[in-house]
Amino acid sequence: MNAAIAGLGLTEMGKVFGRSTADLAADAVRRAVTDAGLTLGDVDGMLMSSGMRNELDPRFAFELGLPRLRLLAAVQAFGASAGSMIASAARAIADGTATTVVCLFADTPLRSDARAGATWGRFTALEGFHGWQLAGGVTTPNILYAVAARRHMEAYGTTTEQLAEIAVAQRAWAAGNPMAQFRTPLTVEDHQASPWIADPLRRLDCCLVSNGAAAVVVTSAERAADLAQPPVHVWGYGEGHRPRQLMAGSTWGIETAAVESGRTAMTRAGVTAADIDVVELYDCYTYTVLVTLEDYGFCPKGEGGAFVEGGRLAPGGDLACNTGGGQLSSFYMWGYTPLSEAVIQVRGQGGDRQAPRHDVALVSGNGGILEYHSTLILGREAR
Amino acid sequence: MSSTASMPTPTFPPVRRTTDSADFFDAAADGGVLLRRCDSCRMVRGPQVRWCPQCHEAAHQIQLAEGSGRLVSWAVVHRPPHPMLEADGPYVAGLVEVDEGPWLPVRVVTAPNQAPHVGMLVRLVASASAEDGEAIVFAEAAFDAGGPTPA
């Protein structure tokens, strides 16, 4: 493995109105390149992703005035996109395809005249089989993740109070993150008093929605060593994708492709779960964190609920997890929320939220309704 | 089969048929649920599943479901994603394993004070959607030998 993340660029996040997805993307790219101590003229590869509305495509690179590129694509693996893009960039650098690849996410799902919930709840025409499911009301991520979470709860006794522990821990981390959209401390009681969205998920089990953009610069470890920031080395990557099997015997809701994605990434990096100092997990919902911790082997299957109790994931707990507040409390940039926080932590630039040990970080990406998964292992030392 | 008198009938927003779903909605209008049986490997899949998950072939015969199943999982939806889904108050969105094996994502209706539970026996029924729309297949709790499960 010969790649490292050398630059990070984040725009302001949240209710950022009046700026297009491309405008925000351009800002994030400039900031990432500047952060690395490079210029846009040094970039010879770009991989981009822009949420569900696909507002960025390869034309963006040339609108931005980038020179001749040797790698250029829009990537769509849903919530797994970030890990997939870093892995592609790392391979391109290792095999000589490119030397300096910007990986980027930008999205503006929030509109100044619409509630956040309305953003993802928009219906198209109710037609055919899809219309049948929409009319039945068995649709949208909130509802389908609630059905998945219920399955886990019924199988293992996982409780809403245990899900609360995840929301509370992440909010405590967010208090130390100046970029977090929600920083007011939470209690389990606050969580339990928050309204049901789709029982067993309450409002405080659900991620927020943000406008913004995030970019990183990936280059060779050798080159990164001479650049402006401490390099964050790509030790390992993996992916796993499983269909949402709707048939007898399906493990949907119980186990995800984080199993094989994590195993691949950890094997490649030569580490086990016990070696990970900082865990940055894709947290569309509290439940996603819980099931992902199990699938990565941080605890046995079914014991995620007990594992997260007692503030284990909170500042001062045994496992530093979602240290920026995650998508539940900080900002919603899909896989770039956990990825950017891992870069900050491994560099040691976490300020008030810096995890005490930060030599090795794990980053997860989860998309669809638990179908798409990616994992990165990042390290402070070169490998 | 239409909904039994003891169960509330849900309100469904209007749904229109498509070419590939015409036979499904025709069956639903008669209270039936069409499944698909793979021509190649005989595996039975849900009506909405285009390719066989086992052998990846599209060709299939339709098969009328026997009509009963068991609840795999569910959510009680308090914030519906469509205004017309607000009419009945919080509703149950479920996954039902029909006796033939496929899981159907359907509305689940229980008797008043009857809480859903894993393995709950259900009957698949159908009811018309609004504005003369297609019939919508949903599940209603069947009476177990001991009667409805207390909430």
Coordinates of C-alpha atoms in Angstrom, one line a residue:
Chain A
M1 CA 0.0 0.0 0.0
N2 CA 1.5 3.2 -1.1
A3 CA -1.1 5.9 -0.9
A4 CA -1.8 8.6 1.7
I5 CA -4.4 11.3 2.2
A6 CA -2.5 14.6 2.1
G7 CA -5.2 17.2 2.1
L8 CA -8.7 17.8 3.5
G9 CA -11.2 20.5 2.5
L10 CA -14.5 21.1 4.2
T11 CA -17.0 23.9 3.4
E12 CA -19.5 25.3 5.9
M13 CA -22.2 22.7 6.6
G14 CA -25.9 22.7 7.2
K15 CA -28.4 25.3 6.2
V16 CA -26.1 26.8 3.5
F17 CA -28.5 28.4 1.0
G18 CA -27.9 30.3 -2.2
R19 CA -24.9 28.2 -3.3
S20 CA -25.1 25.5 -5.8
T21 CA -23.7 22.0 -5.3
A22 CA -20.9 22.8 -7.8
D23 CA -20.0 26.1 -6.0
L24 CA -19.6 24.2 -2.7
A25 CA -17.7 21.4 -4.5
A26 CA -15.3 23.9 -6.0
D27 CA -14.6 25.5 -2.5
A28 CA -14.0 22.1 -1.0
V29 CA -11.5 21.1 -3.7
R30 CA -9.6 24.4 -3.4
R31 CA -9.4 24.0 0.3
A32 CA -8.2 20.4 0.1
V33 CA -5.5 21.2 -2.4
T34 CA -4.4 24.3 -0.4
D35 CA -4.4 22.2 2.8
A36 CA -2.0 19.8 1.2
G37 CA 0.3 22.6 0.1
L38 CA -0.5 21.9 -3.6
T39 CA -2.2 23.8 -6.4
L40 CA -5.1 22.9 -8.7
G41 CA -2.5 22.5 -11.4
D42 CA -1.0 19.5 -9.5
V43 CA -4.2 17.5 -9.7
D44 CA -4.3 14.8 -12.3
G45 CA -7.2 12.8 -11.1
M46 CA -10.7 13.4 -9.7
L47 CA -13.5 11.2 -8.4
M48 CA -16.7 12.8 -7.4
S49 CA -20.0 12.0 -5.8
S50 CA -23.1 14.2 -5.1
G51 CA -25.7 12.3 -3.2
M52 CA -29.0 11.1 -4.7
R53 CA -29.5 13.9 -7.3
N54 CA -26.2 13.3 -9.2
E55 CA -25.5 17.0 -9.7
L56 CA -21.8 16.5 -10.3
D57 CA -20.3 14.8 -13.2
P58 CA -16.9 14.8 -15.0
R59 CA -17.7 18.2 -16.6
F60 CA -17.3 19.8 -13.2
A61 CA -13.5 19.1 -13.3
F62 CA -13.1 21.1 -16.5
E63 CA -15.5 23.9 -15.4
L64 CA -13.1 24.2 -12.5
G65 CA -10.3 24.6 -15.0
L66 CA -8.3 21.5 -14.0
P67 CA -5.6 20.6 -16.5
R68 CA -5.3 17.3 -18.3
L69 CA -6.5 14.5 -16.1
R70 CA -5.6 10.8 -16.1
L71 CA -8.4 9.6 -13.9
L72 CA -11.9 11.1 -13.9
A73 CA -15.3 9.7 -12.9
A74 CA -18.4 10.2 -11.0
V75 CA -18.9 7.4 -8.5
Q76 CA -22.2 6.1 -7.2
A77 CA -22.1 3.4 -4.5
F78 CA -24.5 5.4 -2.3
G79 CA -23.2 5.6 1.3
A80 CA -20.3 3.4 0.4
S81 CA -19.0 5.8 -2.2
A82 CA -16.3 7.5 -0.1
G83 CA -14.5 4.3 0.7
S84 CA -14.8 3.1 -2.8
M85 CA -13.3 6.4 -4.2
I86 CA -10.4 6.3 -1.8
A87 CA -9.7 2.7 -2.7
S88 CA -9.8 3.6 -6.5
A89 CA -7.5 6.5 -5.9
A90 CA -5.1 4.4 -3.9
R91 CA -5.0 1.8 -6.7
A92 CA -4.5 4.5 -9.3
I93 CA -1.6 5.9 -7.4
A94 CA -0.1 2.4 -6.8
D95 CA -0.2 1.4 -10.4
G96 CA 1.0 4.8 -11.8
T97 CA -2.3 5.8 -13.4
A98 CA -2.3 9.1 -11.5
T99 CA -0.2 10.9 -8.9
T100 CA -2.6 13.4 -7.2
V101 CA -6.3 12.4 -7.0
V102 CA -9.0 14.6 -5.5
C103 CA -11.9 12.7 -4.1
L104 CA -15.0 14.8 -3.5
F105 CA -18.6 14.8 -2.2
A106 CA -21.0 17.7 -2.5
D107 CA -24.7 17.9 -2.0
T108 CA -27.4 20.5 -1.4
P109 CA -30.5 18.5 -0.4
L110 CA -31.8 21.3 1.9
R111 CA -34.0 24.0 0.4
S112 CA -34.7 27.2 2.3
D113 CA -38.5 26.7 1.7
A114 CA -38.8 23.0 2.7
R115 CA -38.6 21.0 5.9
A116 CA -35.7 18.7 6.2
G117 CA -37.9 15.6 6.3
A118 CA -39.6 16.7 3.0
T119 CA -36.3 16.5 1.2
W120 CA -36.2 12.7 1.3
G121 CA -39.9 12.0 1.4
R122 CA -40.8 13.3 -2.0
F123 CA -43.0 11.0 -3.9
T124 CA -42.9 10.4 -7.6
A125 CA -46.0 9.0 -9.4
L126 CA -47.5 6.1 -7.6
E127 CA -47.3 3.4 -10.3
G128 CA -46.8 -0.3 -10.6
F129 CA -45.1 -2.4 -7.9
H130 CA -43.3 0.7 -6.6
G131 CA -46.6 2.4 -6.2
W132 CA -48.0 -0.5 -4.3
Q133 CA -45.1 -0.3 -1.8
L134 CA -45.4 3.5 -1.6
A135 CA -49.1 3.3 -1.0
G136 CA -48.6 0.6 1.7
G137 CA -46.2 3.1 3.3
V138 CA -43.3 0.6 3.4
T139 CA -40.8 2.9 1.8
T140 CA -38.2 5.6 2.5
P141 CA -35.0 5.1 4.6
N142 CA -36.6 6.1 7.9
I143 CA -39.2 3.4 7.7
L144 CA -37.1 0.6 6.2
Y145 CA -34.3 1.2 8.7
A146 CA -36.9 1.1 11.5
V147 CA -38.0 -2.3 10.2
A148 CA -34.4 -3.5 10.1
A149 CA -33.8 -2.1 13.6
R150 CA -36.9 -3.9 14.9
R151 CA -35.6 -7.2 13.5
H152 CA -32.4 -6.8 15.5
M153 CA -34.3 -5.8 18.6
E154 CA -36.6 -8.8 18.4
A155 CA -33.8 -11.2 17.7
Y156 CA -31.4 -10.0 20.4
G157 CA -33.3 -7.8 22.9
T158 CA -31.7 -4.6 21.7
T159 CA -33.5 -1.7 23.3
T160 CA -34.3 1.9 22.4
E161 CA -32.3 3.0 25.5
Q162 CA -29.3 1.3 24.0
L163 CA -29.8 3.1 20.7
A164 CA -30.0 6.3 22.8
E165 CA -26.5 5.6 24.2
I166 CA -25.2 6.0 20.7
A167 CA -26.9 9.3 20.1
V168 CA -25.8 10.6 23.5
A169 CA -22.2 9.6 23.0
Q170 CA -22.0 11.2 19.6
R171 CA -23.5 14.4 20.9
A172 CA -20.9 14.5 23.6
W173 CA -18.2 14.3 21.0
A174 CA -19.9 16.9 18.9
A175 CA -19.6 19.4 21.7
G176 CA -15.9 19.5 20.9
N177 CA -16.4 19.9 17.2
P178 CA -16.8 23.6 16.1
M179 CA -18.2 22.4 12.8
A180 CA -21.0 20.3 14.3
Q181 CA -24.5 21.4 13.7
F182 CA -25.8 20.1 17.0
R183 CA -23.6 20.6 20.1
T184 CA -26.0 20.9 23.0
P185 CA -25.5 17.9 25.3
L186 CA -28.1 15.1 25.2
T187 CA -29.3 12.6 27.8
V188 CA -30.9 9.2 27.4
E189 CA -34.0 10.8 28.7
D190 CA -33.9 13.5 26.0
H191 CA -33.6 10.8 23.4
Q192 CA -36.5 8.9 24.9
A193 CA -38.6 12.1 24.9
S194 CA -37.9 12.8 21.3
P195 CA -40.9 11.9 19.0
W196 CA -41.2 8.6 17.1
I197 CA -40.4 8.9 13.4
A198 CA -41.0 5.2 12.8
D199 CA -41.1 3.2 16.0
P200 CA -38.5 1.9 17.0
L201 CA -36.6 4.9 15.7
R202 CA -37.1 8.3 17.3
R203 CA -36.1 11.7 15.8
L204 CA -32.8 11.5 17.8
D205 CA -32.0 8.1 16.1
C206 CA -31.9 9.8 12.7
C207 CA -29.2 11.7 11.0
L208 CA -29.5 15.3 10.1
V209 CA -29.5 16.7 6.5
S210 CA -26.8 19.1 5.4
N211 CA -25.8 21.2 2.5
G212 CA -22.0 21.3 2.0
A213 CA -19.0 19.8 0.4
A214 CA -15.9 17.8 1.4
A215 CA -12.8 16.8 -0.5
V216 CA -9.5 15.0 0.1
V217 CA -6.3 14.8 -1.8
V218 CA -4.8 11.3 -2.3
T219 CA -1.2 11.0 -3.3
S220 CA 1.7 8.6 -2.8
A221 CA 3.0 8.1 0.7
E222 CA 6.5 9.3 -0.4
R223 CA 5.1 12.5 -1.8
A224 CA 2.7 13.1 1.1
A225 CA 5.7 13.0 3.5
D226 CA 7.0 16.2 1.9
L227 CA 3.7 18.1 1.8
A228 CA 2.1 20.5 4.3
Q229 CA 0.1 18.2 6.5
P230 CA 0.9 15.0 8.4
P231 CA 0.1 12.2 6.0
V232 CA -2.8 9.9 6.7
H233 CA -1.8 6.6 5.2
V234 CA -4.2 4.2 3.5
W235 CA -3.4 0.9 5.1
G236 CA -6.3 -1.1 3.8
Y237 CA -9.6 -1.0 2.0
G238 CA -12.5 -3.3 1.4
E239 CA -16.0 -3.5 0.0
G240 CA -19.0 -5.7 0.5
H241 CA -22.4 -5.5 -1.2
R242 CA -25.3 -7.7 -0.4
P243 CA -28.8 -7.6 -2.0
R244 CA -31.7 -6.7 0.3
Q245 CA -32.9 -10.3 0.1
L246 CA -36.7 -10.4 0.7
M247 CA -37.2 -14.1 1.2
A248 CA -37.2 -16.9 3.8
G249 CA -33.8 -17.2 5.5
S250 CA -32.6 -13.6 4.8
T251 CA -30.3 -12.1 7.4
W252 CA -31.3 -8.5 6.4
G253 CA -31.4 -6.3 9.5
I254 CA -29.3 -8.8 11.4
E255 CA -26.0 -8.8 9.5
T256 CA -24.6 -6.6 6.8
A257 CA -21.8 -6.7 4.3
A258 CA -19.7 -4.9 6.8
V259 CA -18.6 -8.4 7.7
E260 CA -16.7 -9.1 4.4
S261 CA -15.9 -5.4 3.8
G262 CA -14.3 -5.1 7.2
R263 CA -12.5 -8.4 7.0
T264 CA -11.0 -7.5 3.6
A265 CA -9.8 -4.1 4.8
M266 CA -8.4 -5.3 8.1
T267 CA -6.6 -8.3 6.4
R268 CA -5.1 -5.9 3.8
A269 CA -4.0 -3.6 6.6
G270 CA -2.7 -6.4 8.8
V271 CA -4.8 -5.3 11.8
T272 CA -7.8 -6.6 13.8
A273 CA -10.6 -4.8 15.5
A274 CA -8.5 -4.7 18.7
D275 CA -5.8 -2.6 16.9
I276 CA -8.2 0.2 16.0
D277 CA -7.9 3.4 18.0
V278 CA -10.6 5.5 16.4
V279 CA -13.7 4.2 14.8
E280 CA -15.6 6.4 12.4
L281 CA -18.8 4.7 11.4
Y282 CA -21.5 5.6 8.8
D283 CA -24.4 6.6 11.1
C284 CA -27.5 7.3 9.0
Y285 CA -29.2 5.9 12.2
T286 CA -28.1 4.9 15.6
Y287 CA -28.9 1.4 14.7
T288 CA -26.5 1.4 11.8
V289 CA -23.7 2.1 14.2
L290 CA -24.7 -0.8 16.5
V291 CA -25.0 -3.4 13.7
T292 CA -21.8 -2.2 12.1
L293 CA -19.9 -2.6 15.4
E294 CA -21.1 -6.2 15.6
D295 CA -20.3 -6.9 11.9
Y296 CA -16.7 -5.6 12.3
G297 CA -16.2 -7.8 15.3
F298 CA -15.9 -5.1 18.0
C299 CA -18.4 -7.3 19.9
P300 CA -20.1 -10.6 19.1
K301 CA -23.3 -10.6 17.0
G302 CA -26.3 -9.6 19.0
E303 CA -24.3 -8.0 21.8
G304 CA -24.1 -4.5 20.3
G305 CA -26.8 -3.2 22.6
A306 CA -24.9 -4.2 25.7
F307 CA -21.6 -3.1 24.2
V308 CA -22.6 0.5 23.7
E309 CA -24.0 0.9 27.2
G310 CA -22.3 2.9 29.9
G311 CA -20.9 5.5 27.6
R312 CA -18.4 3.1 26.0
L313 CA -18.4 5.1 22.7
A314 CA -18.4 8.5 24.4
P315 CA -15.4 10.8 25.2
G316 CA -13.5 9.0 27.9
G317 CA -15.0 5.6 27.0
D318 CA -13.2 2.5 25.9
L319 CA -13.8 3.0 22.1
A320 CA -13.5 6.4 20.5
C321 CA -16.4 6.3 18.0
N322 CA -17.7 9.0 15.7
T323 CA -15.6 11.6 17.4
G324 CA -16.8 14.5 15.4
G325 CA -20.5 13.8 16.3
G326 CA -21.1 11.9 13.1
Q327 CA -24.1 12.4 10.9
L328 CA -26.4 12.3 13.9
S329 CA -24.9 15.5 15.4
S330 CA -22.2 17.0 13.2
F331 CA -23.1 17.1 9.5
Y332 CA -24.4 14.8 6.8
M333 CA -21.8 14.4 4.0
W334 CA -22.5 10.7 3.5
G335 CA -19.2 8.8 3.8
Y336 CA -17.2 12.0 3.9
T337 CA -18.4 12.6 7.4
P338 CA -16.6 9.6 8.9
L339 CA -13.7 9.9 6.4
S340 CA -13.0 13.6 7.2
E341 CA -13.2 13.0 10.9
A342 CA -10.7 10.1 10.6
V343 CA -8.3 12.3 8.7
I344 CA -8.6 15.0 11.4
Q345 CA -8.1 12.4 14.2
V346 CA -5.1 10.6 12.7
R347 CA -3.4 13.9 12.1
G348 CA -4.0 14.8 15.8
Q349 CA -5.9 17.9 14.8
G350 CA -9.1 17.1 16.7
G351 CA -8.7 19.9 19.3
D352 CA -11.2 19.5 22.1
R353 CA -12.4 16.2 20.7
Q354 CA -9.0 14.6 19.9
A355 CA -9.0 10.9 20.8
P356 CA -6.1 10.1 23.1
R357 CA -4.8 7.2 20.9
H358 CA -5.1 7.9 17.1
D359 CA -2.5 5.8 15.3
V360 CA -5.1 3.6 13.5
A361 CA -8.6 4.6 12.3
L362 CA -11.4 2.6 10.7
V363 CA -13.8 4.4 8.4
S364 CA -17.1 2.7 7.3
G365 CA -19.5 3.5 4.5
N366 CA -23.0 2.1 4.4
G367 CA -25.6 2.8 1.7
G368 CA -29.0 1.9 0.5
I369 CA -30.9 0.0 3.2
L370 CA -27.8 -1.8 4.4
E371 CA -26.9 -3.1 1.0
Y372 CA -23.7 -1.3 0.1
H373 CA -20.6 -1.2 2.3
S374 CA -17.0 0.0 2.2
T375 CA -14.3 0.1 4.8
L376 CA -11.0 2.0 5.1
I377 CA -8.2 1.5 7.5
L378 CA -6.0 4.6 7.9
G379 CA -2.8 4.9 9.8
R380 CA -0.4 7.5 11.1
E381 CA 2.7 5.6 10.0
A382 CA 3.6 4.6 6.5
R383 CA 3.2 1.0 5.6
Chain B
M1 CA -60.5 -11.9 -0.4
S2 CA -61.6 -8.6 1.0
S3 CA -60.9 -7.3 4.5
T4 CA -62.9 -8.8 7.3
A5 CA -65.4 -6.7 9.2
S6 CA -63.5 -6.7 12.5
M7 CA -60.4 -5.0 11.1
P8 CA -60.1 -1.4 10.1
T9 CA -59.6 -0.9 6.3
P10 CA -56.6 1.3 5.5
T11 CA -56.7 4.3 3.3
F12 CA -54.4 4.1 0.3
P13 CA -53.3 6.9 -2.0
P14 CA -54.2 6.3 -5.6
V15 CA -52.0 3.8 -7.5
R16 CA -52.0 3.3 -11.3
R17 CA -50.9 0.1 -13.0
T18 CA -48.0 -0.4 -15.3
T19 CA -47.6 -3.0 -18.1
D20 CA -45.5 -5.3 -16.0
S21 CA -47.8 -5.0 -12.9
A22 CA -51.2 -5.4 -14.8
D23 CA -51.6 -9.1 -13.8
F24 CA -50.6 -8.4 -10.2
F25 CA -53.3 -5.7 -9.9
D26 CA -55.9 -7.8 -11.7
A27 CA -55.3 -10.5 -9.1
A28 CA -55.4 -7.9 -6.3
A29 CA -58.8 -6.7 -7.5
D30 CA -60.0 -10.2 -6.8
G31 CA -58.3 -10.3 -3.4
G32 CA -55.4 -12.5 -4.6
V33 CA -51.7 -12.1 -4.4
L34 CA -49.6 -13.1 -7.5
L35 CA -46.1 -14.4 -6.9
R36 CA -43.6 -15.3 -9.6
R37 CA -42.2 -18.8 -10.1
C38 CA -39.0 -19.0 -12.1
D39 CA -39.3 -21.0 -15.3
S40 CA -35.7 -22.1 -15.0
C41 CA -35.2 -23.1 -11.3
R42 CA -38.7 -23.0 -10.0
M43 CA -37.8 -20.7 -7.1
V44 CA -40.8 -18.6 -6.0
R45 CA -40.1 -14.9 -5.7
G46 CA -42.1 -11.8 -4.9
P47 CA -44.3 -10.2 -7.6
Q48 CA -42.0 -7.2 -7.8
V49 CA -38.7 -9.1 -8.2
R50 CA -37.7 -8.8 -11.9
W51 CA -34.9 -11.4 -12.0
C52 CA -34.7 -14.7 -10.1
P53 CA -32.4 -14.1 -7.2
Q54 CA -31.2 -17.7 -7.5
C55 CA -30.6 -18.2 -11.2
H56 CA -31.0 -14.6 -12.5
E57 CA -33.5 -15.5 -15.2
A58 CA -36.5 -13.2 -15.9
A59 CA -38.9 -15.8 -17.4
H60 CA -41.5 -16.8 -14.9
Q61 CA -45.0 -18.2 -14.4
I62 CA -47.4 -16.4 -12.2
Q63 CA -48.6 -18.3 -9.1
L64 CA -51.5 -17.3 -6.8
A65 CA -50.3 -17.2 -3.2
E66 CA -52.2 -19.4 -0.7
G67 CA -52.7 -16.1 1.1
S68 CA -51.3 -16.5 4.6
G69 CA -48.0 -15.6 6.1
R70 CA -46.1 -14.5 9.2
L71 CA -44.8 -11.1 10.2
V72 CA -41.0 -10.9 10.0
S73 CA -40.5 -7.3 11.2
W74 CA -42.3 -4.0 11.3
A75 CA -42.3 -0.3 12.2
V76 CA -45.0 1.9 13.5
V77 CA -44.9 4.9 11.3
H78 CA -45.6 8.2 13.0
R79 CA -44.2 10.5 10.3
P80 CA -45.6 9.2 7.0
P81 CA -43.8 10.1 3.9
H82 CA -47.0 11.1 2.0
P83 CA -49.9 13.3 3.2
M84 CA -52.5 10.6 2.2
L85 CA -50.7 8.1 4.5
E86 CA -51.6 10.4 7.5
A87 CA -55.4 9.6 7.2
D88 CA -55.3 6.6 9.5
G89 CA -52.9 7.9 12.1
P90 CA -49.8 5.9 12.9
Y91 CA -49.7 2.8 10.8
V92 CA -47.7 -0.5 10.7
A93 CA -45.3 -1.0 7.9
G94 CA -44.2 -4.6 7.8
L95 CA -42.3 -7.4 6.1
V96 CA -44.5 -10.5 5.7
E97 CA -43.1 -13.9 4.8
V98 CA -45.8 -15.6 2.8
D99 CA -46.0 -19.4 3.1
E100 CA -44.4 -19.8 -0.3
G101 CA -41.2 -18.1 1.0
P102 CA -41.0 -14.5 -0.4
W103 CA -41.1 -11.5 1.9
L104 CA -43.6 -8.8 0.9
P105 CA -43.3 -5.2 2.1
V106 CA -46.9 -4.4 3.1
R107 CA -49.1 -2.4 5.3
V108 CA -50.1 -4.5 8.3
V109 CA -53.5 -4.0 10.0
T110 CA -54.3 -5.4 13.5
A111 CA -57.4 -5.4 15.6
P112 CA -57.7 -2.5 18.1
N113 CA -55.3 -3.1 21.0
Q114 CA -53.6 -5.9 19.2
A115 CA -49.8 -5.4 19.1
P116 CA -47.8 -6.9 16.2
H117 CA -45.3 -9.5 17.1
V118 CA -42.7 -11.6 15.3
G119 CA -44.3 -14.6 13.7
M120 CA -47.7 -13.1 13.9
L121 CA -50.1 -15.0 11.6
V122 CA -51.5 -12.8 8.9
R123 CA -53.8 -13.0 5.9
L124 CA -53.1 -11.2 2.8
V125 CA -56.1 -9.2 1.6
A126 CA -56.6 -6.2 -0.7
S127 CA -58.5 -3.0 -0.7
A128 CA -59.0 -0.3 -3.4
S129 CA -56.8 2.7 -3.4
A130 CA -58.3 6.2 -3.6
E131 CA -59.7 7.8 -6.8
D132 CA -60.6 4.5 -8.4
G133 CA -57.0 3.4 -8.2
E134 CA -55.7 -0.2 -8.2
A135 CA -56.4 -2.6 -5.3
I136 CA -53.6 -2.6 -2.7
V137 CA -52.5 -5.9 -1.2
F138 CA -51.9 -5.6 2.5
A139 CA -51.8 -7.9 5.5
E140 CA -54.2 -8.2 8.4
A141 CA -53.6 -10.1 11.6
A142 CA -55.3 -13.5 11.5
F143 CA -56.7 -15.0 14.6
D144 CA -54.4 -17.5 16.2
A145 CA -56.0 -20.4 18.0
G146 CA -55.9 -18.4 21.2
G147 CA -57.4 -15.2 19.7
P148 CA -55.7 -11.9 19.2
T149 CA -52.5 -11.3 21.1
P150 CA -53.1 -8.7 23.9
A151 CA -51.3 -5.4 23.5

